[in-house]
Amino acid sequence: GIQGADEPGIAGVTVNLYQDATLAGTTTTDGRGEYVFNATNVTGGVKPLTDYRVAVDKAADRGAGQPLENQVITTADAGSVS
């Protein structure tokens, strides 16, 4: 989905970076729900002109007491922000 300007970020969510089917890096969202991939958390660093896929796919993050408990993941770019 699309995050609206008034929606708060979620801290502590695991975010994975894939190159093809290979896990290239992992990081965790900060207190504002923001994350970054760079040479410190991507094997070999982020390569220019390379296709990557970002995924929030750690099942444990959806468990009881975890950051995504009771959150509904939407389809990418679904909807619009008015």
Short mmCIF file of C-alpha atoms in Angstrom, two decimals:
data_model
loop_
_atom_site.label_atom_id
_atom_site.label_comp_id
_atom_site.label_asym_id
_atom_site.label_seq_id
_atom_site.Cartn_x
_atom_site.Cartn_y
_atom_site.Cartn_z
CA GLY A 1 0.00 0.00 0.00
CA ILE A 2 0.92 3.66 0.14
CA GLN A 3 1.83 5.21 3.47
CA GLY A 4 0.03 8.47 4.17
CA ALA A 5 1.87 11.45 5.64
CA ASP A 6 -0.04 11.11 8.91
CA GLU A 7 0.74 7.41 9.40
CA PRO A 8 3.51 6.71 11.93
CA GLY A 9 6.35 4.36 11.05
CA ILE A 10 6.82 1.08 12.90
CA ALA A 11 10.07 0.49 14.77
CA GLY A 12 11.82 -2.87 15.05
CA VAL A 13 10.63 -4.44 11.78
CA THR A 14 13.10 -6.69 9.96
CA VAL A 15 13.62 -5.61 6.34
CA ASN A 16 15.38 -7.95 3.92
CA LEU A 17 17.08 -7.11 0.63
CA TYR A 18 17.20 -9.76 -2.09
CA GLN A 19 19.16 -9.96 -5.30
CA ASP A 20 17.22 -12.49 -7.35
CA ALA A 21 16.38 -15.21 -4.80
CA THR A 22 19.51 -14.59 -2.71
CA LEU A 23 19.37 -12.67 0.57
CA ALA A 24 21.83 -9.80 0.10
CA GLY A 25 21.24 -7.84 3.31
CA THR A 26 19.12 -7.36 6.40
CA THR A 27 18.35 -4.35 8.55
CA THR A 28 15.75 -3.21 11.09
CA THR A 29 13.53 -0.14 11.03
CA ASP A 30 14.41 2.64 13.45
CA GLY A 31 12.08 4.56 15.78
CA ARG A 32 10.56 6.40 12.81
CA GLY A 33 10.08 3.23 10.77
CA GLU A 34 12.95 4.14 8.46
CA TYR A 35 15.71 1.85 7.22
CA VAL A 36 18.75 1.98 4.95
CA PHE A 37 20.82 -0.57 3.09
CA ASN A 38 24.52 0.17 2.67
CA ALA A 39 27.97 -1.41 2.85
CA THR A 40 27.53 -2.23 6.55
CA ASN A 41 24.47 -4.47 6.10
CA VAL A 42 24.68 -5.69 2.47
CA THR A 43 27.18 -8.37 1.54
CA GLY A 44 29.64 -6.69 -0.84
CA GLY A 45 27.78 -3.36 -0.51
CA VAL A 46 24.91 -2.07 -2.62
CA LYS A 47 25.88 -2.46 -6.27
CA PRO A 48 24.89 0.18 -8.83
CA LEU A 49 22.74 -0.89 -11.80
CA THR A 50 21.59 -3.98 -9.90
CA ASP A 51 17.99 -5.09 -9.40
CA TYR A 52 17.04 -5.69 -5.78
CA ARG A 53 13.78 -6.60 -4.05
CA VAL A 54 12.92 -5.30 -0.57
CA ALA A 55 10.73 -7.55 1.58
CA VAL A 56 9.15 -7.49 5.02
CA ASP A 57 8.97 -11.27 5.21
CA LYS A 58 10.16 -12.34 8.66
CA ALA A 59 7.19 -14.31 10.02
CA ALA A 60 8.33 -13.82 13.62
CA ASP A 61 7.74 -10.04 13.30
CA ARG A 62 3.99 -10.80 13.07
CA GLY A 63 3.89 -12.85 16.28
CA ALA A 64 2.43 -11.86 19.63
CA GLY A 65 4.19 -8.84 21.09
CA GLN A 66 6.18 -8.24 17.89
CA PRO A 67 6.20 -5.03 15.81
CA LEU A 68 3.78 -6.25 13.12
CA GLU A 69 1.30 -7.99 15.42
CA ASN A 70 -2.24 -7.14 14.20
CA GLN A 71 -0.89 -5.26 11.16
CA VAL A 72 -2.30 -6.01 7.72
CA ILE A 73 0.18 -6.06 4.86
CA THR A 74 -1.34 -4.58 1.70
CA THR A 75 -0.59 -5.01 -1.98
CA ALA A 76 2.35 -2.92 -3.22
CA ASP A 77 1.30 0.55 -4.39
CA ALA A 78 -2.38 -0.20 -3.83
CA GLY A 79 -4.70 2.75 -3.40
CA SER A 80 -3.84 6.39 -3.38
CA VAL A 81 -3.09 9.10 -0.88
CA SER A 82 -5.35 12.16 -1.03
#
